[in-house]
mmCIF file of C-alpha atoms and ligand atoms in Angstrom:
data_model
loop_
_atom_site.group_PDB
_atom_site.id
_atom_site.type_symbol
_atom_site.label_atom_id
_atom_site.label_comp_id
_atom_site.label_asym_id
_atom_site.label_seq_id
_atom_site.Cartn_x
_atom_site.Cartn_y
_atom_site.Cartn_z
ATOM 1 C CA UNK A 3 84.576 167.644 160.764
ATOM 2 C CA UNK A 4 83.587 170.768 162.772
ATOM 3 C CA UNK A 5 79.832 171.889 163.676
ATOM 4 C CA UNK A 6 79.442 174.562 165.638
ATOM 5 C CA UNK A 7 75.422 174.952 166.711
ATOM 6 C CA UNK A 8 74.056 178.184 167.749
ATOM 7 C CA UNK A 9 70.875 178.125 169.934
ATOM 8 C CA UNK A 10 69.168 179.301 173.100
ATOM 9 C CA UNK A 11 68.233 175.776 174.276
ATOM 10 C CA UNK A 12 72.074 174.413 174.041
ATOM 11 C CA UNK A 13 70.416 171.568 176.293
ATOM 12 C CA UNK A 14 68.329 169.615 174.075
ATOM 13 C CA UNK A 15 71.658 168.490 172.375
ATOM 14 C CA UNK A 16 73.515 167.208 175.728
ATOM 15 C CA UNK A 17 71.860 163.721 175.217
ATOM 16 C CA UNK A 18 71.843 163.499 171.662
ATOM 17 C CA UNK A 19 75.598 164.641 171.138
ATOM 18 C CA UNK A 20 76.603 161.990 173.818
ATOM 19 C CA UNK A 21 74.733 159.193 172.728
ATOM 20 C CA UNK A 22 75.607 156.357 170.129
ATOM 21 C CA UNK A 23 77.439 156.627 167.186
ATOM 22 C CA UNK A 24 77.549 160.669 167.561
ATOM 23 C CA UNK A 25 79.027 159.997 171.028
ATOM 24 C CA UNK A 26 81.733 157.808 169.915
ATOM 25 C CA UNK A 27 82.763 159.894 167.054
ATOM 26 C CA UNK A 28 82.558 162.451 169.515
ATOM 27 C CA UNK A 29 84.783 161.038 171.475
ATOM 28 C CA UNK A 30 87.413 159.793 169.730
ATOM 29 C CA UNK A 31 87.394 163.380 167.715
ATOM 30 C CA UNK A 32 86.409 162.154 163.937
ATOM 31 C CA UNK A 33 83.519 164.696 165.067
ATOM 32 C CA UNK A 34 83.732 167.790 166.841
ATOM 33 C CA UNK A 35 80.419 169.456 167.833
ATOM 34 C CA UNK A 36 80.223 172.900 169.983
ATOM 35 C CA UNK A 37 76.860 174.411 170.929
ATOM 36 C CA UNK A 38 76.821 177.803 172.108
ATOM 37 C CA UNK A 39 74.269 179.506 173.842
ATOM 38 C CA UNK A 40 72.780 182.502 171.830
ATOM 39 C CA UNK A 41 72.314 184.295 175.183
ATOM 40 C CA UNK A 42 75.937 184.557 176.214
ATOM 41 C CA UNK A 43 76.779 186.944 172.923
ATOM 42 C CA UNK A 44 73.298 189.216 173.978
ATOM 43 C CA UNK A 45 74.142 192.832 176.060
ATOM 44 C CA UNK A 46 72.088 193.951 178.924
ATOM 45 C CA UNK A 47 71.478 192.392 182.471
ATOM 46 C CA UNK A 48 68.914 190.327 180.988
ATOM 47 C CA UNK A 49 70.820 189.053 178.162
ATOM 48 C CA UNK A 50 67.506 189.490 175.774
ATOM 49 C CA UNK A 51 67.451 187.782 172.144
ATOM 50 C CA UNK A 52 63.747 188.387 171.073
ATOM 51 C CA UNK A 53 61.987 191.465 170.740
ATOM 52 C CA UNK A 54 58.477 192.908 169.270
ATOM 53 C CA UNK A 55 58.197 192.617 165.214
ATOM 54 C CA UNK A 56 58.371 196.168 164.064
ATOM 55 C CA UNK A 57 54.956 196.181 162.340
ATOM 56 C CA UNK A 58 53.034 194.626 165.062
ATOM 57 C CA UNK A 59 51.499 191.634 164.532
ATOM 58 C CA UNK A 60 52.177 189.586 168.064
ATOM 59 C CA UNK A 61 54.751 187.192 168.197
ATOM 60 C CA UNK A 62 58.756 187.719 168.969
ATOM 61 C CA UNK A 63 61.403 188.128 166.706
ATOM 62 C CA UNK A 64 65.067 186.804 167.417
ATOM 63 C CA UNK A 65 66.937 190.541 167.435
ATOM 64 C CA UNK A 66 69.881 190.479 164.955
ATOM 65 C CA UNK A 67 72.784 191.499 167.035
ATOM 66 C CA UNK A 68 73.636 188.890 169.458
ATOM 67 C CA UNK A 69 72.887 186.466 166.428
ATOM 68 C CA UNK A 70 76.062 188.365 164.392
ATOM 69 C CA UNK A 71 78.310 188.701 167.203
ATOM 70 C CA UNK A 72 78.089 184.950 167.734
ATOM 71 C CA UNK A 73 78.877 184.086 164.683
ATOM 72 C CA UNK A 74 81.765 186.332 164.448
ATOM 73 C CA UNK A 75 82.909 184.626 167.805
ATOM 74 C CA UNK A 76 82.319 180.996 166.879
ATOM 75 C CA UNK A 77 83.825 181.684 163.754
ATOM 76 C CA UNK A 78 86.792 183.097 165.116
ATOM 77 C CA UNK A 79 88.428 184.370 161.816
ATOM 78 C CA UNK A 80 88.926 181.128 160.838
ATOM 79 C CA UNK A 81 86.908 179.521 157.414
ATOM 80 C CA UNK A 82 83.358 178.446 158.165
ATOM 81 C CA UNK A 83 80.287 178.306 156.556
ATOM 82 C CA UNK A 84 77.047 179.625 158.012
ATOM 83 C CA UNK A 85 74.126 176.893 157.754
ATOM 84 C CA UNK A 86 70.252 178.760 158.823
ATOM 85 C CA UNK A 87 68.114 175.605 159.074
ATOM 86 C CA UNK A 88 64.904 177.192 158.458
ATOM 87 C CA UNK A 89 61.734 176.823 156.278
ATOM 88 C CA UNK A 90 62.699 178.920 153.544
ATOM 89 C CA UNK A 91 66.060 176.527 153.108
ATOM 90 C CA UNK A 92 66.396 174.162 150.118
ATOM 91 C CA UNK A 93 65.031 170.883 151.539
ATOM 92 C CA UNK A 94 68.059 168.460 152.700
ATOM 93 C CA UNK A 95 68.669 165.611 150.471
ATOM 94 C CA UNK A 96 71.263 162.723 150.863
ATOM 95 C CA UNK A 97 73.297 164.906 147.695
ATOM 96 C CA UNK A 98 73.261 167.361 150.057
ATOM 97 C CA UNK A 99 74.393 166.042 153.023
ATOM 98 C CA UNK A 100 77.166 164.714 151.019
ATOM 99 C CA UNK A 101 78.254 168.234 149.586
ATOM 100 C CA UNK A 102 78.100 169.638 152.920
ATOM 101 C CA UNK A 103 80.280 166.751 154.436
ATOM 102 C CA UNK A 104 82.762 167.105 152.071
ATOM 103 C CA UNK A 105 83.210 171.046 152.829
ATOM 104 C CA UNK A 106 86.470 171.896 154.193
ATOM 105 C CA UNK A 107 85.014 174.698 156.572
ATOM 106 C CA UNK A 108 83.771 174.564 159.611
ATOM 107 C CA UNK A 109 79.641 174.458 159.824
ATOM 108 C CA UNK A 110 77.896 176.719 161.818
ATOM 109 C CA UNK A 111 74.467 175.859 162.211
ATOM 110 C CA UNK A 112 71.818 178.243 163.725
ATOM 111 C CA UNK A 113 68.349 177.791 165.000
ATOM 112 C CA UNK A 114 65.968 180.475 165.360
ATOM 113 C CA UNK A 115 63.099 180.086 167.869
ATOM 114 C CA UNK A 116 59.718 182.574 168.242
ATOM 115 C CA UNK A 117 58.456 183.577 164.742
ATOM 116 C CA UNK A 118 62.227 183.882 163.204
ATOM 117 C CA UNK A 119 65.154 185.427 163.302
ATOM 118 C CA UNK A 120 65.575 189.004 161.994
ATOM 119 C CA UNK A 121 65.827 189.320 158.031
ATOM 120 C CA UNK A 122 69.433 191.143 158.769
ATOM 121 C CA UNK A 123 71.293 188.017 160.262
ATOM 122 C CA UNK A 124 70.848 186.383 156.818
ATOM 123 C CA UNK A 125 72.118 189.370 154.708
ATOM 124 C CA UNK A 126 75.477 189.624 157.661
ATOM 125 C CA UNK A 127 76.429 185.898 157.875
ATOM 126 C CA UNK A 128 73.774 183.159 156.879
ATOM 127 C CA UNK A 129 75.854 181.643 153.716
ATOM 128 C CA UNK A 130 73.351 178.580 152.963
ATOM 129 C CA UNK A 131 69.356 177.764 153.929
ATOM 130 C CA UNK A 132 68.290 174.260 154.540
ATOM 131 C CA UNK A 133 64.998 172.669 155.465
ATOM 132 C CA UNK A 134 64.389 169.304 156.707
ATOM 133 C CA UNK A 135 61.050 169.529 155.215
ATOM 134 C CA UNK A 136 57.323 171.260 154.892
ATOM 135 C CA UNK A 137 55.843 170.956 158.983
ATOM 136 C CA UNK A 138 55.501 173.374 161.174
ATOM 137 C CA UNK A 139 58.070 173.072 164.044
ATOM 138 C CA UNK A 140 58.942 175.367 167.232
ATOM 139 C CA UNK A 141 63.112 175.402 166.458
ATOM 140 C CA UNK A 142 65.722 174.881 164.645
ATOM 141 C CA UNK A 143 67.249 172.612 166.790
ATOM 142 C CA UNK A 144 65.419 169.250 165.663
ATOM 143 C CA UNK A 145 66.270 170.216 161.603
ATOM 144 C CA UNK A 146 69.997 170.742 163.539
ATOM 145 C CA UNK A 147 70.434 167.264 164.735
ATOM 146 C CA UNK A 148 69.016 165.527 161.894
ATOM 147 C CA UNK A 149 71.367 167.317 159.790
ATOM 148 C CA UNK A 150 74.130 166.682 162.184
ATOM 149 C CA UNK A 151 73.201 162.773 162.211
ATOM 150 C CA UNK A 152 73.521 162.740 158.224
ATOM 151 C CA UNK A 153 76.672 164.847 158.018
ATOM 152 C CA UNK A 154 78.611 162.585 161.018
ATOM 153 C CA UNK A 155 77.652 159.151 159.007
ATOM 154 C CA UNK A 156 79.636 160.779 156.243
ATOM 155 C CA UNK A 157 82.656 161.546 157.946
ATOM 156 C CA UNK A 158 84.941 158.130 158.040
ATOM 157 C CA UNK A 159 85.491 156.534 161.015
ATOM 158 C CA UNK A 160 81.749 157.177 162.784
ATOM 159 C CA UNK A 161 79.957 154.398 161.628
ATOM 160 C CA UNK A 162 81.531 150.863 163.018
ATOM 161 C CA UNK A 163 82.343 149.584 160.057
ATOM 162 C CA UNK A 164 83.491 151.181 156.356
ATOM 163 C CA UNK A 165 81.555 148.829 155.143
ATOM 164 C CA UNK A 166 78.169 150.303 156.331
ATOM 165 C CA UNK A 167 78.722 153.277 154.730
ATOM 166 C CA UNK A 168 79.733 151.248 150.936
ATOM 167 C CA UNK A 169 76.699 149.538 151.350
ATOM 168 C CA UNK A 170 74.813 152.726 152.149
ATOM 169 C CA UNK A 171 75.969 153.682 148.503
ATOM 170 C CA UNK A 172 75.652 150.610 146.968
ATOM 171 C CA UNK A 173 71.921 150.599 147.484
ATOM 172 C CA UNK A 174 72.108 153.895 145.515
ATOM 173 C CA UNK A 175 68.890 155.757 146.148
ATOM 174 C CA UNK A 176 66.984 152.938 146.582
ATOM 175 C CA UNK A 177 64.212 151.672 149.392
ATOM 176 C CA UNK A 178 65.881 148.627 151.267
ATOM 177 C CA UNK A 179 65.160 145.009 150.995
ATOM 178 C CA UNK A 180 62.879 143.470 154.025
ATOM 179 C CA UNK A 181 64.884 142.985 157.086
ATOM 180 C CA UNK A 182 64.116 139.643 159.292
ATOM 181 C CA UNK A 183 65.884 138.117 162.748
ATOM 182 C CA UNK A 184 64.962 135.079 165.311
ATOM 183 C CA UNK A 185 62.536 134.037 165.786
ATOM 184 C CA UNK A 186 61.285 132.226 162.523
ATOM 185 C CA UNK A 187 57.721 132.246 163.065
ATOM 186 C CA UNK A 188 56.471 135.948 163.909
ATOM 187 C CA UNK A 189 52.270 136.147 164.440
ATOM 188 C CA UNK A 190 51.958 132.778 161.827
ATOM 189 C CA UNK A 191 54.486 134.911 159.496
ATOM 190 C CA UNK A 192 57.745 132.934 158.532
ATOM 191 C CA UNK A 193 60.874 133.838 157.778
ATOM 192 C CA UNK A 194 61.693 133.493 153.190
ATOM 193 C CA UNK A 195 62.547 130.222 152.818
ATOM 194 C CA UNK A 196 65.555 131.321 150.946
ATOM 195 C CA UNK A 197 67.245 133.530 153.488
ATOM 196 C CA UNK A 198 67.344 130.380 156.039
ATOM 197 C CA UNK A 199 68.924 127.885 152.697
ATOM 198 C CA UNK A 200 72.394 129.787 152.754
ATOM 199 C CA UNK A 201 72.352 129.832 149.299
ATOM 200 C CA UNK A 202 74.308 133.206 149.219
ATOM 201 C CA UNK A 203 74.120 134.382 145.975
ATOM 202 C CA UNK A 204 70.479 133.898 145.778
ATOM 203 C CA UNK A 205 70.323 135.823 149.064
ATOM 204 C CA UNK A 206 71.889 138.653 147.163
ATOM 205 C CA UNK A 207 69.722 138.446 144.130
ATOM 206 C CA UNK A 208 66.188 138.255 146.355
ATOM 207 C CA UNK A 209 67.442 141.289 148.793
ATOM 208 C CA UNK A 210 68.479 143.086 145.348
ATOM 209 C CA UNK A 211 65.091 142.384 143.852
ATOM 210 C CA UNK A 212 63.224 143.754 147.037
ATOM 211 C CA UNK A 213 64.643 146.694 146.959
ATOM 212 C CA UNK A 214 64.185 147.214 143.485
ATOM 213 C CA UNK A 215 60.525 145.858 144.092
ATOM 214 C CA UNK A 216 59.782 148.341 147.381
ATOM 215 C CA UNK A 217 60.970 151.106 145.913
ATOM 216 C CA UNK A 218 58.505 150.672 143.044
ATOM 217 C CA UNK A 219 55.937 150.090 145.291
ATOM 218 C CA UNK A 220 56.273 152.678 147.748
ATOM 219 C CA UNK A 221 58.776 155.725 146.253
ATOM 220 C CA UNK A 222 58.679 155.395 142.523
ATOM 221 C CA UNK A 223 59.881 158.724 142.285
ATOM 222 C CA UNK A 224 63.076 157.646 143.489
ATOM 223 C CA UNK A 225 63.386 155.025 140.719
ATOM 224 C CA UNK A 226 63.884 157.595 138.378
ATOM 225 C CA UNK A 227 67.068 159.702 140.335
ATOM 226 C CA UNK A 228 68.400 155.858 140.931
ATOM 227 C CA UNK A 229 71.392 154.358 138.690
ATOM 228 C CA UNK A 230 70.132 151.010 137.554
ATOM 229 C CA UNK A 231 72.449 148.139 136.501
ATOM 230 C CA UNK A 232 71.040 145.928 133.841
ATOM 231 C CA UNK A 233 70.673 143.490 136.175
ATOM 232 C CA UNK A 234 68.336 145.948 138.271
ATOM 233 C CA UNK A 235 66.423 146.973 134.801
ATOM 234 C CA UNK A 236 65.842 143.504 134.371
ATOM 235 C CA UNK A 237 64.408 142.968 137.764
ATOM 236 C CA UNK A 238 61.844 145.964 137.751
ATOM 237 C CA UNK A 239 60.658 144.770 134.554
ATOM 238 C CA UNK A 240 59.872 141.583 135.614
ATOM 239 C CA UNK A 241 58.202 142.795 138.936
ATOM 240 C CA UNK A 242 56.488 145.487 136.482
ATOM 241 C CA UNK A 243 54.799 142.168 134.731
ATOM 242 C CA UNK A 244 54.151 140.788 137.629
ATOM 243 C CA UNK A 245 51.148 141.912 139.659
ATOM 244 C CA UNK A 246 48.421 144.298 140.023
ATOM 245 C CA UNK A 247 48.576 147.285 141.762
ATOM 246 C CA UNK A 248 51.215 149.065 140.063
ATOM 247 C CA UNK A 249 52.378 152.115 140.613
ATOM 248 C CA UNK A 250 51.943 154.366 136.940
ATOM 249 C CA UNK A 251 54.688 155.066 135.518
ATOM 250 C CA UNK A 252 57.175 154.000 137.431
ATOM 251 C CA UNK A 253 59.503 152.332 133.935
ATOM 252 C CA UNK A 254 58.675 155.329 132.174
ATOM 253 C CA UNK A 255 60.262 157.307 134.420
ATOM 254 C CA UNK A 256 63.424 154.765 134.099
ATOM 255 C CA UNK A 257 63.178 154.324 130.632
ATOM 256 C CA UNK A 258 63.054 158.136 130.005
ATOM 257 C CA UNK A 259 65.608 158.361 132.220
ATOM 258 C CA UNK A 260 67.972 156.271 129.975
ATOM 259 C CA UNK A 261 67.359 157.996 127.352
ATOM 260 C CA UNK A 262 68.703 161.131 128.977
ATOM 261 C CA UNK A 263 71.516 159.940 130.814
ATOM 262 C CA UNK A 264 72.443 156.262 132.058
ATOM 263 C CA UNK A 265 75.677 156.919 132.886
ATOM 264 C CA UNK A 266 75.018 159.743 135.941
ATOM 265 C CA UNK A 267 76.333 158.092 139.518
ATOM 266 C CA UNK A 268 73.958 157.672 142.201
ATOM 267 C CA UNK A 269 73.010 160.552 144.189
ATOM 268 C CA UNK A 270 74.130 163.120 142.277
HETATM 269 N N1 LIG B 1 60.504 176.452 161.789
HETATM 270 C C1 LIG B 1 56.108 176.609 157.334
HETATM 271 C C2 LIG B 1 55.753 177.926 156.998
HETATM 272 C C3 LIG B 1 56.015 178.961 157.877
HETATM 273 C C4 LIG B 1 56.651 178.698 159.106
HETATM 274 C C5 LIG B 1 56.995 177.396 159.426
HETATM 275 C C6 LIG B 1 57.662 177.090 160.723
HETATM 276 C C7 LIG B 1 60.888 177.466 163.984
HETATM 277 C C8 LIG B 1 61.658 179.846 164.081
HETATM 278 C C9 LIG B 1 61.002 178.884 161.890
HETATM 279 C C10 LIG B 1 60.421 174.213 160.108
HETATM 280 C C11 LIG B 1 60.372 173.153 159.216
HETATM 281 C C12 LIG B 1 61.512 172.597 158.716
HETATM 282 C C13 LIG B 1 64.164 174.449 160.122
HETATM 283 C C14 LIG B 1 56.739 176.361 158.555
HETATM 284 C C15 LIG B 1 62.805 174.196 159.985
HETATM 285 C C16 LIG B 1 61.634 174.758 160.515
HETATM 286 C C17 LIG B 1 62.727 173.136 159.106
HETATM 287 C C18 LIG B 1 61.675 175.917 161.454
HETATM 288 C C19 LIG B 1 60.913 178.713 164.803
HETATM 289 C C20 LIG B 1 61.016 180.113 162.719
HETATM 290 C C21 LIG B 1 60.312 177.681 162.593
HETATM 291 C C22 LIG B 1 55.147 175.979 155.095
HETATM 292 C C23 LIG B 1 57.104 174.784 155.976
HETATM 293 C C24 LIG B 1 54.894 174.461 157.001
HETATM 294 C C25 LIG B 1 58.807 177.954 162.718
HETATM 295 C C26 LIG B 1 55.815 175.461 156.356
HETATM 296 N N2 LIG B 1 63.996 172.766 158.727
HETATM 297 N N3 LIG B 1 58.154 178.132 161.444
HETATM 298 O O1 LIG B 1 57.811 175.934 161.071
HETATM 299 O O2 LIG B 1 62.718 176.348 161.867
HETATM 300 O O3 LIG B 1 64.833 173.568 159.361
#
């Protein structure tokens, strides 16, 4: 896969794109990531890429032209698709990240600064908007490396082993189970009995259970996107009769769900 990232602070990625798992797949060129500074494509001795808002109002505006003749340079005549992470964007989801990883093109990612980037760069060469979310942030460049962490632990080869990313799909849209490691006995807290009795398949069923059960607990909304086995239906039923403290609605939103569609794969 090949990101290009636009930006005047081509720093802030030196330590990100050469640590970890980006690093490696970096490296060993599963991933290729080239971050250009906006400056170098700006005219005049001082190379400016904000000016006043025409309309007043304070503030800078990211001028249009050095933004399009980068683009035209990084792109290089070559197929590519034009990513703007920016407020406005639809908000990245794991579907998302998918679709974009699976894009033959090469992504180039830009990320304003100031109050924004003028209106024109999106009309000349901004193909797709994405947000990371509703905050207010200072860049682009934070939205850009979260969206280049998803895309790289889509693209084979960057996480150690295939098998982290099956089991990242097997858990299909759901919350994980509770994690534990040495030592047994944290603040009076112990370690489930049954994850120390190496009883295997009842390891599976409790962490499969958990999940089921967090997800209800914490992010019922993303019970109803999730594709539940029976065996999963099962399981949030019984956690539904449980307890107190449930969340509403929760196997309503399955249930209806099922009636709609229960054969739709995970994610999509
Ligand atoms: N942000 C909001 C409304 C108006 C402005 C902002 C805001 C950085 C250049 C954009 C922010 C959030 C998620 C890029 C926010 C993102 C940005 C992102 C971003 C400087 C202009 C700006 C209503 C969302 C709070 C600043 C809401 N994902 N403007 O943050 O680039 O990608």
């Amino acid at each position: 896969m090949h990101i290009s990232v636009i930006t005047i602070f081509p720093e802030l990625f030196t330590a990100f794109l050469s640590t970890s798992l980006i690093g490696r797949a970096v490296g060993t060129g599963d991933l290729d990531v080239s971050v250009h500074n906006l400056r170098d494509f700006a005219d005049g001795k001082h190379q400016t890429v904000d000016d006043e808002p025409y309309g007043g109002g304070g503030g800078m505006v990211m001028k249009a032209p050095p933004w399009i003749q980068a683009v035209r340079v990084v792109a290089n005549d070559a197929p590519s698709r034009c990513v703007l992470l920016s407020p406005q964007g639809r908000r990245l989801t794991d579907s998302g990240v998918r679709e974009l990883a699976g894009a033959k093109e090469r992504l180039i990612l830009l990320c304003g600064r100031y109050e924004g980037i003028d209106e024109r760069v999106r009309v000349a060469v901004v193909d797709d908007e994405i947000s990371i979310g509703d905050f207010v942030l200072s860049g682009g460049e934070l939205p850009a490396m979260v969206l280049i962490e998803a895309l790289s632990r889509q693209v084979p080869g960057v996480v150690g082993q295939p098998q982290c990313v099956e089991q990242d799909s097997f858990r299909n849209g759901l919350l994980d189970y509770p994690h534990y490691t040495r030592p047994q006995v944290v603040e009076g807290v112990s370690v489930p009995d049954i994850l120390v009795s190496g009883d295997h398949g009842a390891i599976r069923a409790w962490r499969g259970r958990q999940a089921i059960r967090a997800t209800w607990e914490k992010r019922p909304d993303l019970l109803a996107q999730a594709a539940l086995t029976e065996e999963q239906l099962e399981w949030l039923a019984e956690i539904e009769c449980e307890g107190p403290g449930h969340p509403p609605d929760a196997v309503d939103l399955v249930t209806q769900r099922e009636d709609k569609d229960n054969t739709k794969s995970p994610r999509e």
